[in-house]
CSV table of C-alpha atoms in Angstrom, one decimal:
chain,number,residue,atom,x,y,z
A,428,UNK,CA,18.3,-20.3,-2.4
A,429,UNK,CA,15.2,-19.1,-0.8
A,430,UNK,CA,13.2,-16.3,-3.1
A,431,UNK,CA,13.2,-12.7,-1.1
A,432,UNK,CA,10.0,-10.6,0.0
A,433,UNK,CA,8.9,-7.6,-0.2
A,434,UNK,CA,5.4,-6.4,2.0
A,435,UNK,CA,3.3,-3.4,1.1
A,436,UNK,CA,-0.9,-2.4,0.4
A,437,UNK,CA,-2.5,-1.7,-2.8
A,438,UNK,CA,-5.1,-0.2,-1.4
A,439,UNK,CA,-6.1,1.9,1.8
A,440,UNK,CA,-8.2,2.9,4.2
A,441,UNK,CA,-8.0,7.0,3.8
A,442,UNK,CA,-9.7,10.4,4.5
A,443,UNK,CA,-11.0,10.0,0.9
A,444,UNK,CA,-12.5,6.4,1.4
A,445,UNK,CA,-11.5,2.9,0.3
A,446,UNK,CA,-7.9,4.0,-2.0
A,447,UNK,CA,-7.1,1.9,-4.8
A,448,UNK,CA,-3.4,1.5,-6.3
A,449,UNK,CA,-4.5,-1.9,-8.0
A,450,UNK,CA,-3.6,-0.8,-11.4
A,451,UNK,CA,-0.1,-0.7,-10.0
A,452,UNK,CA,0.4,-4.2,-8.5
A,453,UNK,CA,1.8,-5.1,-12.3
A,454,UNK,CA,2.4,-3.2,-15.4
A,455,UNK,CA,-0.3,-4.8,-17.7
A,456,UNK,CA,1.8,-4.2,-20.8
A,457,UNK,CA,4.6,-6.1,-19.4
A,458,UNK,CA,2.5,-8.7,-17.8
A,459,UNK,CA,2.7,-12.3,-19.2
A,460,UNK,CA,-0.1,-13.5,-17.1
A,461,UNK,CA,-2.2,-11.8,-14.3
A,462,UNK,CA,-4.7,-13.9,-12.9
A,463,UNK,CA,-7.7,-12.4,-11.4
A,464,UNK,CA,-9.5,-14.3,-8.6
A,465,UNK,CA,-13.2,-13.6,-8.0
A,466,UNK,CA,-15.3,-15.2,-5.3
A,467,UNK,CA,-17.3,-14.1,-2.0
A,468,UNK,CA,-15.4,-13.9,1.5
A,469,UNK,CA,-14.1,-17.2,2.8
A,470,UNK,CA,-14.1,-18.8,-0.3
A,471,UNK,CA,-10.0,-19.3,0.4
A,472,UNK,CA,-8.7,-16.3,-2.3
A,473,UNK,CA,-6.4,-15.3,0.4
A,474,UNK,CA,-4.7,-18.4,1.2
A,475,UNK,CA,-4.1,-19.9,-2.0
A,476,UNK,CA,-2.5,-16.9,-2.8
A,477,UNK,CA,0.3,-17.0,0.5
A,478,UNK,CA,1.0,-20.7,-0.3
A,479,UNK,CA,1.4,-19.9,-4.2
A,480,UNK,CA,3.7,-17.1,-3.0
A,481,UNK,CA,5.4,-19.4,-0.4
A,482,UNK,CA,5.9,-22.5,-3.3
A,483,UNK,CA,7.3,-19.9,-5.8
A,484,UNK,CA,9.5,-18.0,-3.0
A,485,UNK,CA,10.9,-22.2,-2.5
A,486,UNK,CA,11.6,-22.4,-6.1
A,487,UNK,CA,14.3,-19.3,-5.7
A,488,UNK,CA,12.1,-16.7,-6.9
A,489,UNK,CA,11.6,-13.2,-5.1
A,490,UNK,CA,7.7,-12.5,-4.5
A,491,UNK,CA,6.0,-9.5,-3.2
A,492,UNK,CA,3.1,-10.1,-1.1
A,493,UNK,CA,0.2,-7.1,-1.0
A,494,UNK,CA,-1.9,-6.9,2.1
A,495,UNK,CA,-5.2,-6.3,2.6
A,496,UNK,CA,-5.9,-3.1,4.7
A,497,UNK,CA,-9.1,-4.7,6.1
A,498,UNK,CA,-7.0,-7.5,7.4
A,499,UNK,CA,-3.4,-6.8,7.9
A,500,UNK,CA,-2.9,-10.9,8.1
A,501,UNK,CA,-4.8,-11.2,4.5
A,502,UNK,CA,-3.6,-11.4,1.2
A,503,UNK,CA,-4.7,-9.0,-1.7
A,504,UNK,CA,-2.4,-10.3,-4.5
A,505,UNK,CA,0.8,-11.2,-4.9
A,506,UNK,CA,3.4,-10.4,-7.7
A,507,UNK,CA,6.7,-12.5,-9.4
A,508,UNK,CA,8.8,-9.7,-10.8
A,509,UNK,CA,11.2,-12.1,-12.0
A,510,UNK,CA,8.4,-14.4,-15.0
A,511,UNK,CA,6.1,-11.1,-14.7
A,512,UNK,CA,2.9,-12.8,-13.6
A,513,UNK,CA,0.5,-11.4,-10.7
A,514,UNK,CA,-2.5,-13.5,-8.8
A,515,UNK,CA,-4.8,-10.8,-8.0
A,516,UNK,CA,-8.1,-10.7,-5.7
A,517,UNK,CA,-10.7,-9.0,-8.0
A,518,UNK,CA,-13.4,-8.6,-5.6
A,519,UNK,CA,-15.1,-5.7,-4.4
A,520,UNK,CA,-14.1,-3.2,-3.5
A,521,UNK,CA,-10.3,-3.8,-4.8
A,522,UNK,CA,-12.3,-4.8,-8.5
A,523,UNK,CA,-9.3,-4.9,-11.2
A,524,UNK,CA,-10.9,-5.3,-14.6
A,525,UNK,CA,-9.2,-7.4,-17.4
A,526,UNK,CA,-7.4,-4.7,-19.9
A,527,UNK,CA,-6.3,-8.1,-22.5
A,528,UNK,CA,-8.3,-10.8,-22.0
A,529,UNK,CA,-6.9,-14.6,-22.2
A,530,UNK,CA,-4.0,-12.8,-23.9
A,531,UNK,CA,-2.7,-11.5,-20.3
A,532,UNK,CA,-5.5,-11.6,-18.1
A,533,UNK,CA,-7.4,-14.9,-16.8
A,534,UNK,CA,-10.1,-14.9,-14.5
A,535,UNK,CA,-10.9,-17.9,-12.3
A,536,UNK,CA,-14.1,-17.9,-10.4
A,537,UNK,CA,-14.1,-19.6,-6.8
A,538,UNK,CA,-17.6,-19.1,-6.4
A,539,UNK,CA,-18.0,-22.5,-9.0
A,540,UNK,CA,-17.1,-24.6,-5.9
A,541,UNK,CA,-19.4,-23.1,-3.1
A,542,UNK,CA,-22.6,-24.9,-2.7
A,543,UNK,CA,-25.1,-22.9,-3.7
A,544,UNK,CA,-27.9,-24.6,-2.3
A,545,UNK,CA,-26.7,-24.4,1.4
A,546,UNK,CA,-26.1,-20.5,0.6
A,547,UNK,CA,-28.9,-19.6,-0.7
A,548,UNK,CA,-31.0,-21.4,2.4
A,549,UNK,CA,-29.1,-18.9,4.4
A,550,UNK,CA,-29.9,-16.3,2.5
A,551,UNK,CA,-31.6,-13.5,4.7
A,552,UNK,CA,-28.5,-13.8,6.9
A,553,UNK,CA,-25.7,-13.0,4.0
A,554,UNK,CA,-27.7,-10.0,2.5
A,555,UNK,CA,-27.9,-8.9,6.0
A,556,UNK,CA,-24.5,-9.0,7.1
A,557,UNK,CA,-23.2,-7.9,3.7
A,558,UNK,CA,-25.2,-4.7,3.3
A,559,UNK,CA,-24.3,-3.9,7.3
A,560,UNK,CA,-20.2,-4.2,6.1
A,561,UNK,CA,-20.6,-0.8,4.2
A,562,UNK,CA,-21.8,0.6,7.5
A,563,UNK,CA,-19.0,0.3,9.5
A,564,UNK,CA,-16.5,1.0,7.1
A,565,UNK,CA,-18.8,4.8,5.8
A,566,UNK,CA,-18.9,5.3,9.6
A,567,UNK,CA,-14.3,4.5,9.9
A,568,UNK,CA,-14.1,6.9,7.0
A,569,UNK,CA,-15.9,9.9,8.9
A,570,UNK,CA,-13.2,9.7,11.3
A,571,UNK,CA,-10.5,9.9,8.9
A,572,UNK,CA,-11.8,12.6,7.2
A,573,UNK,CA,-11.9,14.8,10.7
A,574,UNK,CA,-8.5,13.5,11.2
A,575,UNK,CA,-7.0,14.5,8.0
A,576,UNK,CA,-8.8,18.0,8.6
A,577,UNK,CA,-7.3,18.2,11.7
A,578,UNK,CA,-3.8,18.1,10.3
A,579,UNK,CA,-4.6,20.1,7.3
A,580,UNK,CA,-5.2,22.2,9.9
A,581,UNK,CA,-1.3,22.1,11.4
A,582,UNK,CA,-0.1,22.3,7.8
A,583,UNK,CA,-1.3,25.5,7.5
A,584,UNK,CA,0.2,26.4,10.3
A,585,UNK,CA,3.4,25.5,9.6
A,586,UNK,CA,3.4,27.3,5.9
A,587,UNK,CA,4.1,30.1,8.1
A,588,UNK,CA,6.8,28.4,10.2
A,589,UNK,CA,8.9,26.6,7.8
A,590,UNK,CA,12.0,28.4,5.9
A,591,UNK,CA,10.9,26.6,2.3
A,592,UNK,CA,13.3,28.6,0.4
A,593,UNK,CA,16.2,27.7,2.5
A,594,UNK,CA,14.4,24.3,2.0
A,595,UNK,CA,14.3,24.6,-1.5
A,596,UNK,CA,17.9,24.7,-2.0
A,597,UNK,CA,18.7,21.3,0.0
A,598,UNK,CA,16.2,20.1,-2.2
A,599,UNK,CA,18.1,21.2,-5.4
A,600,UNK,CA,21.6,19.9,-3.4
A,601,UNK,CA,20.0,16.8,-2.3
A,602,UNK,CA,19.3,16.6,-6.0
A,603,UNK,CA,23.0,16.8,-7.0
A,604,UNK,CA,24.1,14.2,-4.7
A,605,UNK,CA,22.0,12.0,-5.1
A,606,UNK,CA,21.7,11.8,-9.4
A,607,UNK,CA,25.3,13.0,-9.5
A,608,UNK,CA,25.1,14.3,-13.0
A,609,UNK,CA,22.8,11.7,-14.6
A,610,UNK,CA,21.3,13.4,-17.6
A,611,UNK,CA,18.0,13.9,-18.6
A,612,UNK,CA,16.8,11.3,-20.8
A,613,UNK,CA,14.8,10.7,-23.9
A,614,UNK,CA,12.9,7.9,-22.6
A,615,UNK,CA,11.2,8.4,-19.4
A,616,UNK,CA,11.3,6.0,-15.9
A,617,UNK,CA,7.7,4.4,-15.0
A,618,UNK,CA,6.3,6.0,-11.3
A,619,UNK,CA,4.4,3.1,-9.2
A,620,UNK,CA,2.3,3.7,-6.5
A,621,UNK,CA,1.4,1.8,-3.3
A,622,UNK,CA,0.7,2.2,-0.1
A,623,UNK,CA,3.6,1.2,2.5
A,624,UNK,CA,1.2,1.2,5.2
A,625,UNK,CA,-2.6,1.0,6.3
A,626,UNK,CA,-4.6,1.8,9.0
A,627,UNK,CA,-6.2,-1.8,10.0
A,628,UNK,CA,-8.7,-3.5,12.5
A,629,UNK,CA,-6.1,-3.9,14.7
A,630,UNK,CA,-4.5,-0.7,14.1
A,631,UNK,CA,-1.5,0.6,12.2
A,632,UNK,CA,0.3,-1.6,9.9
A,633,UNK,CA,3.7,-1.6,8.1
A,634,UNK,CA,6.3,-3.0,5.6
A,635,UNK,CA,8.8,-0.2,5.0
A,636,UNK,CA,11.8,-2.3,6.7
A,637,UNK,CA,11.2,-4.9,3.4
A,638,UNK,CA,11.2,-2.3,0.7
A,639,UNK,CA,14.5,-0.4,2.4
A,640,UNK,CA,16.5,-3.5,3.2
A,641,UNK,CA,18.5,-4.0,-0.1
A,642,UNK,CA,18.9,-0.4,-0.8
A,643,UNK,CA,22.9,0.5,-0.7
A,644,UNK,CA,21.7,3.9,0.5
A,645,UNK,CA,18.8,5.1,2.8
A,646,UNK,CA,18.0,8.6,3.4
A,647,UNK,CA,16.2,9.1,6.4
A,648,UNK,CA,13.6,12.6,6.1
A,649,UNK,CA,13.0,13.9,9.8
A,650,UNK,CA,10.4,16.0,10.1
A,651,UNK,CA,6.7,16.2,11.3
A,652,UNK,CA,3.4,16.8,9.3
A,653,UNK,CA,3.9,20.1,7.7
A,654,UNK,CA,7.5,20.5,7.3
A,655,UNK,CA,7.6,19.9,3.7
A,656,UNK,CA,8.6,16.3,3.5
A,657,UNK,CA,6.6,15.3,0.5
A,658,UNK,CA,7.0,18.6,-1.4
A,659,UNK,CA,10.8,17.3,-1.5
A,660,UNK,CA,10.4,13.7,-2.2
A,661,UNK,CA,7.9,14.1,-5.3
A,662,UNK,CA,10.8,16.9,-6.6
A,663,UNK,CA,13.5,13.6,-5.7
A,664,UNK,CA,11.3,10.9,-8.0
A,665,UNK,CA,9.9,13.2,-10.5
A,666,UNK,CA,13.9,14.0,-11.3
A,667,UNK,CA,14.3,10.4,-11.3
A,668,UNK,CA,11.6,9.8,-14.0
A,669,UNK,CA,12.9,12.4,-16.0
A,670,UNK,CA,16.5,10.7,-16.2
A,671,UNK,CA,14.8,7.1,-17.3
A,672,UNK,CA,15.0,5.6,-13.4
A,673,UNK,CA,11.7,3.8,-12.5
A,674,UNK,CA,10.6,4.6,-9.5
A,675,UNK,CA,8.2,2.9,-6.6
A,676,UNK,CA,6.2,5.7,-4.5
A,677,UNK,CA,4.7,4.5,-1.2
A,678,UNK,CA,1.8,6.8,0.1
A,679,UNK,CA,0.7,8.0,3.6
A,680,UNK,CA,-2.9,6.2,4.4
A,681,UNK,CA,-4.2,9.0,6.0
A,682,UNK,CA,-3.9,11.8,3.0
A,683,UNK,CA,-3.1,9.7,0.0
A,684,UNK,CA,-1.5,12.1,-2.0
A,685,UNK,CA,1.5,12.5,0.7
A,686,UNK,CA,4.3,10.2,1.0
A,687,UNK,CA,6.3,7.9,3.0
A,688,UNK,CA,8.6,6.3,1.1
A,689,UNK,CA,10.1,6.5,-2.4
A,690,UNK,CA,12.3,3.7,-4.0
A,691,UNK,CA,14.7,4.5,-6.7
A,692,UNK,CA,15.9,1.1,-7.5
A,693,UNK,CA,18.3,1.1,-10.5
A,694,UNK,CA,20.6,4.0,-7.8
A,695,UNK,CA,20.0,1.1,-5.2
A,696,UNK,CA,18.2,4.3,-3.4
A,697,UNK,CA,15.5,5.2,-0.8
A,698,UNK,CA,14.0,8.0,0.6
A,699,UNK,CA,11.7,7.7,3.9
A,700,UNK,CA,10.1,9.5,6.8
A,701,UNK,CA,9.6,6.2,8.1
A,702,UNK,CA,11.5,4.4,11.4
A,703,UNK,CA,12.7,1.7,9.1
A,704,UNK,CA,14.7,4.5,7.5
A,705,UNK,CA,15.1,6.7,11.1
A,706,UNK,CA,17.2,3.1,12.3
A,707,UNK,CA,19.0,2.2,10.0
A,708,UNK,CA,20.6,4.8,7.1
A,709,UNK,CA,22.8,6.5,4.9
A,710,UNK,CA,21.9,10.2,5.9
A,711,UNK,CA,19.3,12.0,7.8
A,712,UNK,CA,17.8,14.8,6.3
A,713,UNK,CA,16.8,17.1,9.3
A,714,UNK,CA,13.6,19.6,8.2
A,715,UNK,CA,13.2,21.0,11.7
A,716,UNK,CA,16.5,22.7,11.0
A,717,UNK,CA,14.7,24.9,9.0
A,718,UNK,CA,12.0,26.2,11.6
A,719,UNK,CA,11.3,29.4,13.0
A,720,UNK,CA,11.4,28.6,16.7
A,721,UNK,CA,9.8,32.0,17.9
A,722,UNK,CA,6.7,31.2,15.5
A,723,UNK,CA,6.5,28.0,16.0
A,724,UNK,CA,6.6,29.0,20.1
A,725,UNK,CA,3.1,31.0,19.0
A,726,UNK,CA,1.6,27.6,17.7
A,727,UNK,CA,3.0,25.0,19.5
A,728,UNK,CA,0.2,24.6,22.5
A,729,UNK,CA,-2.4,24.7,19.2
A,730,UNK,CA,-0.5,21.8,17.7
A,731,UNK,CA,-0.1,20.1,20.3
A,732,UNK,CA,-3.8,20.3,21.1
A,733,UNK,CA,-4.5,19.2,16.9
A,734,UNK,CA,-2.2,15.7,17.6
A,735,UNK,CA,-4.2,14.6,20.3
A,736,UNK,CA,-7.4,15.5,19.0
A,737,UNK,CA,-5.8,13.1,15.9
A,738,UNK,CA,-4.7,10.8,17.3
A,739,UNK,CA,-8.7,10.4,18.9
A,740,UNK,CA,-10.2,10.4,15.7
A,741,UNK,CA,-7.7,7.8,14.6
A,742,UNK,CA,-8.4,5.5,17.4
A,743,UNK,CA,-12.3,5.6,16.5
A,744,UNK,CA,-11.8,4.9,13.3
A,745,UNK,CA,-9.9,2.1,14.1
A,746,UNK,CA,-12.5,0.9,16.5
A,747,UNK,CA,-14.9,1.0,13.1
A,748,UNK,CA,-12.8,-0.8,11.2
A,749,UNK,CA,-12.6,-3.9,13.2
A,750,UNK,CA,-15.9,-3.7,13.4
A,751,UNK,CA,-16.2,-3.9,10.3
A,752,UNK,CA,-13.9,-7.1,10.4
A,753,UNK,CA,-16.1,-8.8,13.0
A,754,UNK,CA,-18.8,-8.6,10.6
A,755,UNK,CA,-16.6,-10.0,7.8
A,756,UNK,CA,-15.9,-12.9,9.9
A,757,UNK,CA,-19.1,-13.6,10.3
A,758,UNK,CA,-19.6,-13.0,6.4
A,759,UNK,CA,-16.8,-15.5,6.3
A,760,UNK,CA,-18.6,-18.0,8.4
A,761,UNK,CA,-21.4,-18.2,6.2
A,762,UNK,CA,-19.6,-19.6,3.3
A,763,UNK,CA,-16.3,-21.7,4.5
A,764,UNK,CA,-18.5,-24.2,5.5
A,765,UNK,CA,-20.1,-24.6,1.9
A,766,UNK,CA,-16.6,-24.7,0.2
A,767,UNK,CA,-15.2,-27.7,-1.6
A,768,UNK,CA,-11.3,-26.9,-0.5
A,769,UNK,CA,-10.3,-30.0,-2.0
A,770,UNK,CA,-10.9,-28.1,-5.4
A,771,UNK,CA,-9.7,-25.0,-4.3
A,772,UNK,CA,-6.6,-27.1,-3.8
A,773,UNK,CA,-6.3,-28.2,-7.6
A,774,UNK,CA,-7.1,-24.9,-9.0
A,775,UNK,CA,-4.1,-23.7,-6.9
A,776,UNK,CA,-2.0,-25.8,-8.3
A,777,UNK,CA,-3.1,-25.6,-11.6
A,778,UNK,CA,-2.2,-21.5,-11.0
A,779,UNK,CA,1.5,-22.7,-10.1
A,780,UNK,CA,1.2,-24.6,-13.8
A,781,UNK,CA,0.5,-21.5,-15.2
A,782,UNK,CA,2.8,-19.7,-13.5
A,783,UNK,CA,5.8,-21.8,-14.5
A,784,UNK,CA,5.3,-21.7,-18.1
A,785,UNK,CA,7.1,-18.8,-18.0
A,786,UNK,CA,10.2,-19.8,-16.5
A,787,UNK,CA,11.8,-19.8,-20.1
């Protein structure tokens, strides 16, 4: 039987810049192998690593696949839960650094099999193009940083609307129901972090529907930016951690310390604020329940006028990032041309060799 999926970023485009969950694609302690690739742009990292996925994913095993936020169709790494191994893209700026190395980590450079000669004729054009990529992408980040200001802006606002006390207690119920008298333990659950979606070049992107779709039980949170969505779900997974559970927490792009989604997989549970969850769950979870229309009322043309001054910035920034992807490509074009794929092929399979040592 065909090996499942599971789709989400390690890293981000946010308010705060290029945002890094890499040290949370594997546990390194736990690892048996994670294989670092290193190697310009175009010099294949990305595909070697879908096929790899698709051969193991053939072979029965379940694989997640981590996409790049740069390039929503690009791969950043990919991860076998199931033999504990990882194939990782350690290039800037997603740079993971080995923590045991040739005990767990291996590090296989790419750039052995460009011709350097050709490059290095070309030269002028690569530093060029190169140093203009950080450009764009300091340029994207000014626009998320209004944007998240902007909402910041809303959340204040609705500090004074909300009834947190009132939400404070479905918290604690929520709580109840959901850990149904698990104890605290001695030995407490691991917290992971990703990013369940990005904004891209070509705008938003998301996986929720493959992290949700073999939970038994989906609660869906409704509520808008403000209403205390993540306030609830960080009390939900830090209980979790406290009663042993490990626990996957997928982050908002825009502000990276909010969240999205929360997986509590030994309870066969998930949280979200996402439509994955809004289509298809257990319970809703209804925070606008607990506003205070009449405020609100005083607010509402202000917020109003906040969203679509967002939602602006947002589309700008987008705009910056895919030019920041057009210049990529062209990055790209410099070196695809000077690769030896025919030995990018064997060092792709000699990664599966690896790989499948640790079947037993």
């Amino acid at each position: 039987m065909k090996g499942k999926e599971r789709r989400m970023f390690p890293g981000g485009n946010t308010s705060r810049g290029f945002f890094s969950y890499y040290n949370h694609i594997i546990n390194k302690k736990d690892a048996n192998k994670i294989i670092i690739l290193k190697g310009g742009p175009g010099t294949g990292k990305s595909s070697m690593m879908r096929k790899i996925g698709m051969y193991m994913q053939e072979k029965g095993y379940d694989v997640e696949y981590h996409h790049c936020s740069s390039d929503r169709e690009s791969i950043d790494s990919i991860m076998i839960p199931k033999l504990k191994v990882a194939v990782v893209d350690g290039t800037a700026p997603h740079v993971i650094d080995p923590k045991y190395p040739g005990a767990v980590d291996m590090i296989i450079n790419l750039g052995e099999y460009w011709d350097s000669k050709a490059l290095e004729e070309n030269r002028e054009e690569i530093i060029k193009v190169i140093d203009r990529n950080s450009k764009f992408y300091k340029s994207a980040y000014k626009y998320l940083e209004a944007a998240r200001a902007i909402q910041e802006d809303t959340i204040w606002k609705m500090e004074e609307v909300m009834d947190f006390g009132k939400l404070n207690v479905l918290g604690d119920n929520l709580i109840k129901e959901i850990f149904n008298k698990l104890p605290i333990s001695e030995n407490m659950g691991r917290e992971r972090h990703l990013f369940g979606s990005a904004y891209t070049p070509t705008g938003w992107a998301e996986h929720t529907d493959t992290l949700l779709k073999d939970m038994e039980k989906t609660y869906y949170i409704k509520g808008e930016i403000g209403t205390g969505k993540t306030t609830m779900m960080k009390k939900i997974y830090l209980q979790a951690v406290q009663r042993g559970l490990d626990v996957e927490v997928f982050h908002t792009p825009l502000i990276p310390e909010k969240i999205e989604t929360i997986i509590i997989k030994d309870l066969s549970i998930g949280l979200s604020i996402m439509d994955a969850a809004k289509d298809n769950n257990y319970k809703v979870i209804d925070l606008y329940e607990y506003i205070d229309k009449e405020i609100y009322n005083i607010y509402e043309d202000s917020i109003k006028e906040s969203k679509e001054i967002y939602e602006k910035l947002i589309s700008v920034a987008i705009d910056k990032l895919a030019g920041a992807k057009k210049n990529h490509d062209l990055m790209e074009a410099q070196y695809i041309p000077n690769m030896s794929y025919d030995e990018i092929n064997k060092i792709r399979n000699k990664i599966i060799e690896i790989i499948l040592r640790f079947e037993n």
